[in-house]
Amino acid sequence: MRGRKVPSFYTKMFKNKVQELLDTALIERPDLFLIDFNVNEANHIKVIVDGDNGVLVEDCMFLSRAIEHNLDREEQDFSLEVMSAGAASPLVNKRQYKRHINRTLKVKTSSDNIEGVLAEASDDNILLEWKTRVPKPVGKGKVTVKKQAHVAYDDIVEAKVMIKF
């Protein structure tokens, strides 16, 4: 039966049931938040979460059990995958930015690409800071100057944490 497509009406009912279980579990664990959730027609459940303090394997197990232990496999066959947002995954939730203050981000907007250290994350925007070399105002050579940019969340097309080794 695994992998068999079921009518979309049952898929919607099943997805709603899983969403309710997930919402209840996340209320119990307010430090965790949803990044992505999907149930396909073959009843493969995929949940991606992040947390204010990161995500441990135990956190994924908690969510997995909260869903799996409240569904009846005799009634509905399904597969379940609960995972954390990967280190290389784009930031999609405002709460993710606060956790990455003082880390280097690469931010794409519709008009610019900025790479800088995330200095602040407010409810409306982020503040990036970086250093760049510019020509001296007088004489030859260049000087290093500190630049800043406030970027509204609505203007961000994609933002990724730059992983440095």
Coordinates of N, CA, C and O in Angstrom, one line a residue:
M1 N 0.8 -1.2 0.0 CA 0.0 0.0 0.0 C 0.9 1.3 0.0 O 0.4 2.3 -0.5
R2 N 2.1 1.2 0.5 CA 3.0 2.3 0.6 C 3.2 2.8 -0.8 O 3.4 2.1 -1.7
G3 N 3.2 4.2 -1.0 CA 3.4 4.8 -2.3 C 2.2 4.9 -3.2 O 2.2 5.5 -4.2
R4 N 1.1 4.2 -2.8 CA -0.1 4.3 -3.6 C -0.8 5.6 -3.4 O -0.9 6.2 -2.3
K5 N -1.2 6.2 -4.5 CA -1.9 7.5 -4.5 C -3.3 7.3 -4.0 O -4.0 6.4 -4.4
V6 N -3.8 8.3 -3.2 CA -5.1 8.3 -2.6 C -5.8 9.5 -3.1 O -5.2 10.5 -3.5
P7 N -7.2 9.5 -3.1 CA -7.9 10.7 -3.6 C -7.5 11.9 -2.8 O -7.2 11.8 -1.6
S8 N -7.5 13.1 -3.4 CA -7.1 14.3 -2.8 C -7.9 14.7 -1.6 O -7.4 15.3 -0.7
F9 N -9.2 14.3 -1.5 CA -10.1 14.7 -0.4 C -9.5 14.0 0.9 O -9.4 14.7 1.9
Y10 N -9.1 12.8 0.8 CA -8.5 12.1 1.9 C -7.1 12.7 2.3 O -6.7 12.7 3.4
T11 N -6.4 13.1 1.3 CA -5.1 13.7 1.5 C -5.2 15.0 2.3 O -4.5 15.2 3.2
K12 N -6.2 15.8 1.9 CA -6.5 17.0 2.6 C -6.9 16.8 4.1 O -6.4 17.5 5.0
M13 N -7.8 15.8 4.3 CA -8.2 15.5 5.6 C -7.0 15.0 6.5 O -6.8 15.4 7.6
F14 N -6.2 14.1 5.9 CA -5.0 13.6 6.5 C -4.0 14.7 6.8 O -3.5 14.8 8.0
K15 N -3.8 15.6 5.9 CA -2.8 16.7 6.1 C -3.3 17.6 7.2 O -2.5 18.1 8.0
N16 N -4.6 17.9 7.3 CA -5.2 18.7 8.3 C -5.0 18.1 9.7 O -4.6 18.8 10.7
K17 N -5.2 16.8 9.8 CA -5.0 16.0 11.0 C -3.5 16.2 11.5 O -3.2 16.4 12.6
V18 N -2.6 16.0 10.5 CA -1.1 16.0 10.8 C -0.8 17.5 11.2 O 0.0 17.7 12.2
Q19 N -1.3 18.5 10.5 CA -1.1 19.9 10.9 C -1.5 20.2 12.3 O -0.8 20.9 13.1
E20 N -2.7 19.7 12.7 CA -3.2 19.9 14.1 C -2.2 19.3 15.1 O -1.9 19.9 16.1
L21 N -1.8 18.0 14.8 CA -0.8 17.4 15.7 C 0.5 18.2 15.8 O 1.0 18.3 16.9
L22 N 0.9 18.6 14.7 CA 2.2 19.4 14.7 C 2.0 20.7 15.4 O 2.9 21.1 16.2
D23 N 0.9 21.4 15.2 CA 0.6 22.7 15.9 C 0.6 22.5 17.4 O 1.2 23.3 18.2
T24 N 0.0 21.4 17.8 CA -0.1 21.1 19.3 C 1.3 20.9 19.9 O 1.6 21.4 20.9
A25 N 2.1 20.1 19.1 CA 3.4 19.8 19.6 C 4.3 21.1 19.7 O 5.1 21.3 20.6
L26 N 4.1 22.0 18.7 CA 4.9 23.2 18.7 C 4.4 24.2 19.8 O 5.2 25.0 20.3
I27 N 3.2 24.1 20.2 CA 2.7 24.9 21.3 C 3.4 24.4 22.6 O 3.7 25.2 23.4
E28 N 3.5 23.1 22.7 CA 4.2 22.5 23.8 C 5.7 22.9 23.9 O 6.3 22.9 24.9
R29 N 6.3 23.2 22.7 CA 7.7 23.5 22.6 C 7.8 24.8 21.9 O 8.2 24.9 20.7
P30 N 7.6 26.0 22.5 CA 7.6 27.3 21.9 C 9.0 27.7 21.4 O 9.1 28.7 20.6
D31 N 10.0 27.0 21.8 CA 11.4 27.3 21.3 C 11.6 26.8 19.9 O 12.5 27.2 19.2
L32 N 10.7 25.9 19.4 CA 10.8 25.4 18.1 C 9.8 26.1 17.1 O 8.7 26.5 17.6
F33 N 10.1 26.2 15.9 CA 9.2 26.8 14.9 C 9.3 26.1 13.6 O 10.3 25.6 13.2
L34 N 8.2 26.1 12.9 CA 8.1 25.4 11.6 C 8.7 26.2 10.5 O 8.5 27.4 10.3
I35 N 9.5 25.5 9.6 CA 10.1 26.1 8.4 C 9.3 25.7 7.2 O 9.0 26.4 6.3
D36 N 9.0 24.4 7.2 CA 8.3 23.8 6.0 C 7.5 22.6 6.5 O 8.0 21.8 7.3
F37 N 6.4 22.4 5.8 CA 5.6 21.2 6.1 C 4.8 20.8 4.9 O 4.3 21.6 4.2
N38 N 4.9 19.5 4.6 CA 4.2 19.0 3.4 C 3.8 17.6 3.6 O 4.4 16.8 4.2
V39 N 2.6 17.3 3.0 CA 2.1 15.9 2.9 C 1.8 15.7 1.4 O 0.9 16.4 0.9
N40 N 2.5 14.7 0.8 CA 2.2 14.5 -0.6 C 1.1 13.5 -0.8 O 0.5 12.9 0.2
E41 N 0.7 13.2 -2.0 CA -0.4 12.3 -2.3 C -0.1 10.8 -1.8 O -1.1 10.0 -1.7
A42 N 1.1 10.5 -1.7 CA 1.5 9.1 -1.2 C 1.6 9.1 0.3 O 2.1 8.1 0.9
N43 N 1.1 10.2 1.0 CA 1.1 10.3 2.5 C 2.5 10.3 3.0 O 2.8 9.9 4.1
H44 N 3.5 10.9 2.3 CA 4.8 11.1 2.9 C 4.8 12.5 3.6 O 4.6 13.5 2.9
I45 N 5.0 12.5 4.9 CA 5.0 13.7 5.7 C 6.4 14.2 5.8 O 7.3 13.4 6.2
K46 N 6.6 15.4 5.5 CA 7.9 16.0 5.6 C 7.8 17.3 6.4 O 7.1 18.2 6.1
V47 N 8.5 17.3 7.6 CA 8.5 18.5 8.5 C 9.9 19.0 8.6 O 10.8 18.2 9.0
I48 N 10.1 20.3 8.4 CA 11.4 20.9 8.6 C 11.2 22.0 9.7 O 10.3 22.9 9.6
V49 N 12.0 21.9 10.8 CA 11.9 22.9 11.9 C 13.2 23.5 12.2 O 14.3 23.1 11.8
D50 N 13.1 24.6 12.9 CA 14.3 25.3 13.4 C 13.9 25.7 14.9 O 12.8 25.5 15.3
G51 N 14.9 26.1 15.6 CA 14.7 26.5 17.0 C 15.5 27.7 17.4 O 16.5 28.0 16.8
D52 N 15.0 28.4 18.4 CA 15.7 29.6 18.9 C 17.1 29.3 19.3 O 17.9 30.1 19.3
N53 N 17.3 28.0 19.8 CA 18.6 27.6 20.3 C 19.1 26.5 19.4 O 19.9 25.7 19.9
G54 N 18.7 26.4 18.2 CA 19.1 25.3 17.3 C 18.1 24.1 17.5 O 17.1 24.2 18.2
V55 N 18.4 23.0 16.8 CA 17.5 21.8 16.9 C 18.4 20.6 17.2 O 19.4 20.4 16.5
L56 N 18.0 19.9 18.2 CA 18.7 18.7 18.5 C 18.0 17.5 17.9 O 16.8 17.6 17.6
V57 N 18.6 16.3 17.9 CA 18.0 15.1 17.4 C 16.8 14.8 18.3 O 15.7 14.4 17.8
E58 N 16.9 15.1 19.6 CA 15.8 14.9 20.5 C 14.6 15.7 20.2 O 13.4 15.3 20.4
D59 N 14.8 16.9 19.7 CA 13.7 17.8 19.3 C 12.9 17.2 18.1 O 11.7 17.2 18.1
C60 N 13.7 16.6 17.1 CA 13.1 16.0 16.0 C 12.3 14.7 16.4 O 11.2 14.5 15.9
M61 N 12.9 14.0 17.4 CA 12.2 12.8 17.9 C 10.9 13.2 18.6 O 9.9 12.5 18.4
F62 N 10.9 14.3 19.4 CA 9.7 14.7 20.1 C 8.6 15.0 19.1 O 7.5 14.6 19.3
L63 N 8.9 15.8 18.0 CA 7.9 16.1 17.0 C 7.4 14.9 16.3 O 6.3 14.7 16.0
S64 N 8.4 14.0 15.9 CA 8.0 12.8 15.2 C 7.1 11.9 16.1 O 6.1 11.4 15.5
R65 N 7.4 11.8 17.3 CA 6.5 11.0 18.2 C 5.1 11.6 18.4 O 4.1 11.0 18.4
A66 N 5.1 13.0 18.5 CA 3.9 13.7 18.7 C 2.9 13.5 17.5 O 1.7 13.4 17.6
I67 N 3.5 13.3 16.3 CA 2.7 13.0 15.1 C 2.4 11.6 15.0 O 1.2 11.1 14.9
E68 N 3.4 10.7 15.0 CA 3.3 9.3 14.7 C 2.4 8.6 15.7 O 1.6 7.7 15.3
H69 N 2.6 8.9 17.0 CA 1.9 8.2 18.0 C 0.4 8.5 18.1 O -0.4 7.9 18.8
N70 N 0.0 9.6 17.3 CA -1.4 10.0 17.3 C -2.1 9.7 16.0 O -3.2 10.2 15.7
L71 N -1.4 8.9 15.1 CA -2.0 8.5 13.9 C -2.1 7.0 13.9 O -1.3 6.3 14.4
D72 N -3.2 6.5 13.2 CA -3.4 5.0 13.2 C -2.9 4.5 11.8 O -3.5 4.8 10.8
R73 N -1.9 3.7 11.8 CA -1.4 3.1 10.6 C -2.4 2.1 10.0 O -2.3 1.8 8.8
E74 N -3.3 1.6 10.8 CA -4.3 0.7 10.2 C -5.3 1.5 9.4 O -5.9 1.0 8.5
E75 N -5.5 2.8 9.8 CA -6.5 3.7 9.1 C -5.8 4.4 7.9 O -6.4 4.5 6.9
Q76 N -4.5 4.7 8.0 CA -3.8 5.5 7.0 C -2.4 5.1 7.0 O -1.7 5.3 8.0
D77 N -1.9 4.6 5.9 CA -0.5 4.3 5.7 C 0.3 5.6 5.4 O -0.2 6.4 4.6
F78 N 1.4 5.8 6.1 CA 2.2 7.0 5.8 C 3.7 6.8 6.2 O 4.0 5.8 6.8
S79 N 4.5 7.7 5.7 CA 5.9 7.8 6.1 C 6.1 9.2 6.6 O 5.4 10.1 6.3
L80 N 7.0 9.3 7.6 CA 7.3 10.5 8.3 C 8.7 10.9 8.3 O 9.6 10.0 8.7
E81 N 9.0 12.1 8.0 CA 10.4 12.6 8.0 C 10.4 14.0 8.8 O 9.7 14.9 8.3
V82 N 11.1 14.0 9.9 CA 11.2 15.3 10.7 C 12.7 15.7 10.7 O 13.5 14.8 11.1
M83 N 13.0 16.9 10.3 CA 14.4 17.3 10.3 C 14.6 18.8 10.6 O 13.6 19.5 10.5
S84 N 15.8 19.1 10.9 CA 16.1 20.5 11.1 C 16.5 21.2 9.8 O 16.9 20.5 8.9
A85 N 16.3 22.5 9.8 CA 16.8 23.3 8.6 C 18.3 23.1 8.6 O 19.0 23.3 9.6
G86 N 18.8 22.8 7.4 CA 20.3 22.6 7.3 C 21.0 23.9 7.4 O 20.5 24.9 7.2
A87 N 22.3 23.7 7.7 CA 23.2 24.9 7.9 C 23.3 25.7 6.6 O 23.5 26.9 6.7
A88 N 23.2 25.1 5.5 CA 23.3 25.8 4.2 C 21.9 26.2 3.7 O 21.8 26.8 2.6
S89 N 20.8 25.9 4.4 CA 19.5 26.3 4.0 C 19.3 27.8 4.1 O 19.8 28.4 5.1
P90 N 18.6 28.4 3.2 CA 18.3 29.9 3.3 C 17.4 30.1 4.6 O 16.7 29.3 5.0
L91 N 17.6 31.3 5.1 CA 16.8 31.7 6.3 C 15.4 32.2 5.7 O 15.3 32.9 4.8
V92 N 14.3 31.6 6.3 CA 13.0 32.0 5.8 C 12.1 32.5 6.9 O 11.0 33.0 6.6
N93 N 12.5 32.5 8.1 CA 11.7 32.9 9.2 C 12.4 34.0 10.0 O 13.6 33.9 10.2
K94 N 11.7 35.1 10.4 CA 12.4 36.2 11.1 C 13.1 35.7 12.3 O 14.1 36.2 12.7
R95 N 12.5 34.7 13.0 CA 13.2 34.2 14.2 C 14.5 33.6 14.0 O 15.4 33.5 14.8
Q96 N 14.8 33.1 12.7 CA 16.1 32.5 12.4 C 17.2 33.6 12.4 O 18.3 33.3 12.8
Y97 N 16.9 34.8 12.0 CA 17.9 35.9 12.0 C 18.4 36.2 13.4 O 19.6 36.3 13.5
K98 N 17.6 36.2 14.4 CA 18.0 36.6 15.7 C 19.1 35.6 16.2 O 20.0 35.9 16.9
R99 N 18.9 34.3 15.8 CA 19.9 33.3 16.3 C 21.2 33.4 15.6 O 22.2 32.9 16.0
H100 N 21.3 34.1 14.5 CA 22.5 34.2 13.7 C 23.2 35.6 13.8 O 24.0 35.9 13.0
I101 N 22.8 36.4 14.8 CA 23.5 37.7 15.0 C 25.0 37.4 15.3 O 25.4 36.4 15.9
N102 N 25.8 38.2 14.7 CA 27.3 38.1 14.7 C 27.9 37.1 13.8 O 29.0 36.8 13.8
R103 N 27.0 36.5 12.9 CA 27.5 35.6 11.9 C 27.4 36.3 10.5 O 26.6 37.2 10.3
T104 N 28.2 35.9 9.6 CA 28.2 36.5 8.2 C 27.1 35.9 7.4 O 26.9 34.7 7.3
L105 N 26.3 36.8 6.8 CA 25.2 36.4 5.9 C 25.5 36.9 4.5 O 26.1 38.0 4.3
K106 N 25.0 36.2 3.5 CA 25.0 36.6 2.2 C 23.5 36.9 1.8 O 22.7 35.9 1.9
V107 N 23.2 38.1 1.6 CA 21.8 38.5 1.4 C 21.6 39.0 0.0 O 22.3 39.9 -0.5
K108 N 20.6 38.4 -0.7 CA 20.2 38.9 -2.1 C 18.9 39.7 -1.9 O 18.0 39.2 -1.3
T109 N 18.9 40.9 -2.5 CA 17.7 41.6 -2.6 C 17.4 41.7 -4.1 O 18.2 41.3 -4.9
S110 N 16.3 42.3 -4.5 CA 16.0 42.5 -5.9 C 17.0 43.4 -6.6 O 17.1 43.2 -7.8
S111 N 17.7 44.2 -5.9 CA 18.6 45.2 -6.5 C 20.1 45.0 -6.1 O 20.9 45.7 -6.7
D112 N 20.4 44.2 -5.1 CA 21.7 44.1 -4.6 C 22.1 42.8 -4.0 O 21.2 42.0 -3.6
N113 N 23.4 42.5 -3.9 CA 23.9 41.4 -3.1 C 24.8 41.9 -2.1 O 25.7 42.7 -2.4
I114 N 24.6 41.6 -0.8 CA 25.4 42.1 0.3 C 25.9 41.0 1.1 O 25.1 40.1 1.5
E115 N 27.1 41.0 1.4 CA 27.7 40.0 2.4 C 28.3 40.8 3.5 O 29.1 41.7 3.4
G116 N 27.7 40.5 4.7 CA 28.2 41.2 5.9 C 27.8 40.5 7.1 O 27.1 39.5 7.1
V117 N 28.3 41.0 8.3 CA 28.0 40.4 9.6 C 26.6 41.0 10.0 O 26.3 42.2 10.0
L118 N 25.8 40.1 10.4 CA 24.4 40.4 10.9 C 24.6 41.1 12.3 O 25.0 40.4 13.3
A119 N 24.4 42.4 12.4 CA 24.6 43.1 13.7 C 23.3 43.2 14.5 O 23.3 43.1 15.7
E120 N 22.2 43.3 13.8 CA 20.9 43.4 14.5 C 19.8 42.7 13.6 O 19.9 42.6 12.4
A121 N 18.8 42.3 14.3 CA 17.6 41.7 13.7 C 16.4 42.2 14.4 O 16.1 41.7 15.6
S122 N 15.7 43.2 13.9 CA 14.5 43.7 14.5 C 13.2 43.0 13.9 O 13.3 42.1 13.2
D123 N 12.1 43.5 14.3 CA 10.8 43.0 13.8 C 10.6 43.3 12.3 O 9.9 42.6 11.6
D124 N 11.3 44.4 11.8 CA 11.0 44.9 10.5 C 12.2 44.7 9.5 O 12.0 44.5 8.3
N125 N 13.4 44.7 10.0 CA 14.6 44.6 9.1 C 15.8 44.0 9.9 O 15.8 43.8 11.1
I126 N 16.9 43.9 9.1 CA 18.1 43.4 9.6 C 19.2 44.5 9.4 O 19.0 45.3 8.4
L127 N 20.3 44.5 10.1 CA 21.4 45.4 9.9 C 22.6 44.6 9.7 O 23.0 43.8 10.5
L128 N 23.2 44.8 8.5 CA 24.4 44.2 8.1 C 25.6 45.1 8.1 O 25.4 46.3 7.8
E129 N 26.7 44.7 8.6 CA 27.9 45.5 8.6 C 29.0 44.8 7.9 O 29.2 43.6 8.0
W130 N 29.9 45.5 7.2 CA 31.0 45.0 6.6 C 32.1 46.0 6.4 O 31.8 47.2 6.5
K131 N 33.3 45.6 6.1 CA 34.4 46.5 5.8 C 34.8 46.4 4.3 O 34.7 45.4 3.8
T132 N 35.1 47.6 3.8 CA 35.5 47.6 2.4 C 36.7 48.6 2.2 O 36.8 49.5 3.0
R133 N 37.4 48.5 1.1 CA 38.5 49.4 0.8 C 38.0 50.4 -0.2 O 37.4 50.0 -1.2
V134 N 38.3 51.7 0.1 CA 37.9 52.7 -0.8 C 39.1 53.7 -1.0 O 39.9 53.7 -0.2
P135 N 39.1 54.4 -2.2 CA 40.2 55.3 -2.4 C 40.2 56.4 -1.3 O 39.2 56.8 -0.8
K136 N 41.5 56.8 -0.9 CA 41.6 57.9 0.1 C 41.0 59.1 -0.5 O 41.1 59.4 -1.7
P137 N 40.5 60.0 0.4 CA 39.9 61.2 -0.1 C 41.0 62.1 -0.7 O 40.8 62.9 -1.6
V138 N 42.2 62.1 -0.1 CA 43.3 62.9 -0.6 C 44.5 62.0 -0.7 O 44.8 61.2 0.1
G139 N 45.2 62.0 -1.8 CA 46.4 61.3 -2.0 C 46.1 59.9 -2.7 O 45.0 59.6 -3.1
K140 N 47.2 59.1 -2.8 CA 47.0 57.8 -3.4 C 46.8 56.7 -2.3 O 47.0 56.9 -1.2
G141 N 46.3 55.6 -2.8 CA 46.0 54.4 -1.9 C 44.6 54.3 -1.5 O 43.7 55.1 -2.0
K142 N 44.4 53.4 -0.6 CA 43.0 53.1 -0.2 C 43.0 53.0 1.3 O 44.0 52.8 2.0
V143 N 41.8 53.3 1.9 CA 41.6 53.1 3.3 C 40.4 52.1 3.5 O 39.6 52.0 2.6
T144 N 40.4 51.5 4.7 CA 39.3 50.6 5.0 C 38.2 51.4 5.8 O 38.5 52.1 6.7
V145 N 37.0 51.2 5.3 CA 35.9 51.9 5.9 C 34.8 50.8 6.3 O 34.7 49.8 5.7
K146 N 34.1 51.2 7.3 CA 33.0 50.3 7.8 C 31.7 50.8 7.2 O 31.4 51.9 7.2
K147 N 31.0 49.8 6.6 CA 29.7 50.2 5.9 C 28.6 49.4 6.6 O 28.8 48.4 7.2
Q148 N 27.4 50.0 6.5 CA 26.2 49.3 7.1 C 25.0 49.4 6.1 O 25.0 50.3 5.3
A149 N 24.1 48.5 6.2 CA 22.9 48.5 5.4 C 21.8 47.9 6.2 O 21.9 46.8 6.8
H150 N 20.7 48.7 6.3 CA 19.4 48.1 6.8 C 18.7 47.5 5.7 O 18.5 48.2 4.6
V151 N 18.3 46.3 5.8 CA 17.5 45.6 4.8 C 16.2 45.1 5.4 O 16.2 44.3 6.4
A152 N 15.1 45.5 4.8 CA 13.8 45.1 5.2 C 13.6 43.6 4.9 O 14.0 43.2 3.8
Y153 N 12.9 42.9 5.7 CA 12.6 41.5 5.4 C 11.9 41.3 4.1 O 12.2 40.4 3.3
D154 N 11.0 42.2 3.8 CA 10.2 42.2 2.5 C 11.1 42.3 1.3 O 10.7 41.9 0.2
D155 N 12.3 42.9 1.5 CA 13.2 43.1 0.3 C 14.2 42.0 0.1 O 14.9 41.9 -0.9
I156 N 14.2 41.0 1.1 CA 15.1 39.9 1.0 C 14.6 38.8 0.1 O 13.5 38.3 0.3
V157 N 15.3 38.6 -1.0 CA 15.0 37.5 -1.9 C 15.5 36.2 -1.3 O 14.8 35.1 -1.3
E158 N 16.8 36.2 -0.8 CA 17.4 35.0 -0.2 C 18.5 35.5 0.8 O 19.2 36.4 0.5
A159 N 18.6 34.8 1.9 CA 19.6 35.1 2.9 C 20.2 33.7 3.3 O 19.4 32.8 3.7
K160 N 21.5 33.6 3.3 CA 22.2 32.4 3.8 C 23.3 32.7 4.7 O 24.0 33.8 4.5
V161 N 23.5 31.9 5.7 CA 24.6 32.0 6.6 C 25.8 31.5 5.9 O 25.8 30.4 5.3
M162 N 26.9 32.3 5.9 CA 28.2 31.8 5.2 C 28.9 31.0 6.3 O 29.3 31.5 7.3
I163 N 29.2 29.8 5.9 CA 29.9 28.9 6.8 C 31.4 29.0 6.6 O 31.8 28.8 5.4
K164 N 32.1 29.3 7.6 CA 33.5 29.5 7.5 C 34.2 28.4 8.3 O 33.9 28.1 9.4
F165 N 35.3 27.8 7.7 CA 36.1 26.8 8.4 C 37.4 27.3 8.8 O 38.0 28.1 8.2

